[in-house]
Amino acid sequence: MKDFDVSLYLVTDRNLLKAGRDFYDAVEESLKNGVTMLQLREKDISSKEFYEIAVRLKDIAAKYNVPFIINDRIDIALSVDADGVHLGQEDLPCSIARKIMGDNKIIGISAGCVDEAVEAERDGADYIGAGAVFYTGTKKDIGEAIGLLNLKKIKEAVKIPVVAIGGIKYSNAPDVMRTGVDGISVVSEIMASDDVGFATRRLKEAISK
Amino acid sequence: MKDFDVSLYLVTDRNLLKAGRDFYDAVEESLKNGVTMLQLREKDISSKEFYEIAVRLKDIAAKYNVPFIINDRIDIALSVDADGVHLGQEDLPCSIARKIMGDNKIIGISAGCVDEAVEAERDGADYIGAGAVFYTGTKKDIGEAIGLLNLKKIKEAVKIPVVAIGGIKYSNAPDVMRTGVDGISVVSEIMASDDVGFATRRLKEAISK
Ligand code: NI
């Protein structure tokens, strides 16, 4: 049985850190303060560097017993024995990922509409990352904002957990949760914060409202 | 037993094709005319697109019974059940690749000096890509030109096959082969040619001199 909780799902982005902040410290602080799932997302770095970052984050995630997910790169996930991968619509197909990774790894799929979510569930996905819910500058490749109504439709169309992605902040998190989704995924709301611990606790509070 | 012949090893680069040439036709023509090993190298495309290209090239390589190798991306190699991967010094470590891919897949490692070649052999590499032998604009990440003398030293330092990489042309191929290496790897000499079949046959002749 896969045991994971998407309720407060952090996706990393080293470029958003405040000047002088250490990436690993920031991630650890977020886990200590309630992040329930961690995704390492990197673009435009070598496989070796990606691997080295993944090795360190895996240890930190394990310390807090939080599932550790790799964005896109199944090879990096296998290299560090991560708990799973998160795949976008431009990444490897879910069915292929399942074949390579086996039944025990978590596979999350980004979906921008009901069709994509239903297809992902049928292909063996363990959760859906639905969005972008709101417009965001941080993930250029996830397309147009879908809004809360479409988010609700996606949630109602599948049985697997749905985590809302894209533009989610403390201020809109309660509205997002009222669509019925299982959690929120954030990048900048935690990574770009002056106080990562406070930002995390505040989000934790917002989703339990 | 792994059975492969590095003597005329083509590394793809779609960007070097003459205007109007079809990539798959060009690769097939090179295989038909004597290429003995094929490596798909792609940068800056989505995993999905990389996968789709790999699916098509794998079929073409199989038709000519030529081993099909993927550059860097072990996940793409596993996805299409390629014959192996080629890893640079900035890619995943050889030992990790071996663990993920198993004993039956071919793993080639780029080496720019004797130390790197010896380390790769010790870590379970099946062949060495040694270079860049000459200066080349096509692979920015393989470093300075090492020259024929260092190529010879690398060849003499390991038992596994060594294929020379970087700046190899019809005109310098006989000199390269006289260092004792097992083959030459080319990109532009075939991919950028007006007549891929002719360029391949000419190289074939040059390496048998
Ligand atoms: Ni060295």
Coordinates of C-alpha atoms in Angstrom, one line a residue, chain A residues 44 46-49 51 72-76 78-80 89-93 96-97 99-100, chain B residues 44 46-49 51 72-76 78-80 89-93 96-97 99-100:
Chain A
D44 CA 18.9 22.9 -17.3
S46 CA 23.6 18.2 -15.8
S47 CA 22.3 14.7 -14.8
K48 CA 25.2 14.5 -12.4
E49 CA 24.3 17.7 -10.6
Y51 CA 21.7 13.3 -9.0
D72 CA 10.3 14.3 -14.9
R73 CA 13.5 12.3 -14.6
I74 CA 12.8 8.6 -13.9
D75 CA 16.5 7.8 -14.1
I76 CA 17.3 10.2 -11.3
L78 CA 15.7 5.2 -9.8
S79 CA 19.3 6.4 -9.1
V80 CA 18.5 7.6 -5.6
Q89 CA 2.2 16.0 -20.2
E90 CA 5.5 16.6 -22.1
D91 CA 7.3 14.0 -20.0
L92 CA 7.4 10.2 -20.5
P93 CA 4.0 8.6 -20.7
I96 CA 5.9 3.6 -19.6
A97 CA 6.9 5.1 -16.3
K99 CA 6.6 -0.3 -16.5
I100 CA 10.1 1.0 -15.7
Chain B
D44 CA 16.9 20.8 -24.7
S46 CA 11.1 17.4 -23.7
S47 CA 11.3 13.8 -22.4
K48 CA 8.2 13.0 -24.4
E49 CA 9.8 14.2 -27.7
Y51 CA 11.1 9.3 -26.3
D72 CA 22.8 10.5 -21.0
R73 CA 19.2 9.6 -20.4
I74 CA 18.9 6.2 -18.8
D75 CA 15.1 6.6 -18.5
I76 CA 14.7 7.1 -22.2
L78 CA 14.8 1.9 -20.5
S79 CA 11.6 3.3 -22.0
V80 CA 12.5 2.1 -25.5
Q89 CA 31.5 12.9 -17.0
E90 CA 28.6 15.2 -16.2
D91 CA 26.0 12.5 -16.5
L92 CA 25.0 9.9 -14.0
P93 CA 27.9 7.8 -12.6
I96 CA 24.7 3.8 -10.7
A97 CA 23.8 3.3 -14.4
K99 CA 22.8 -0.9 -11.1
I100 CA 19.7 0.6 -12.8

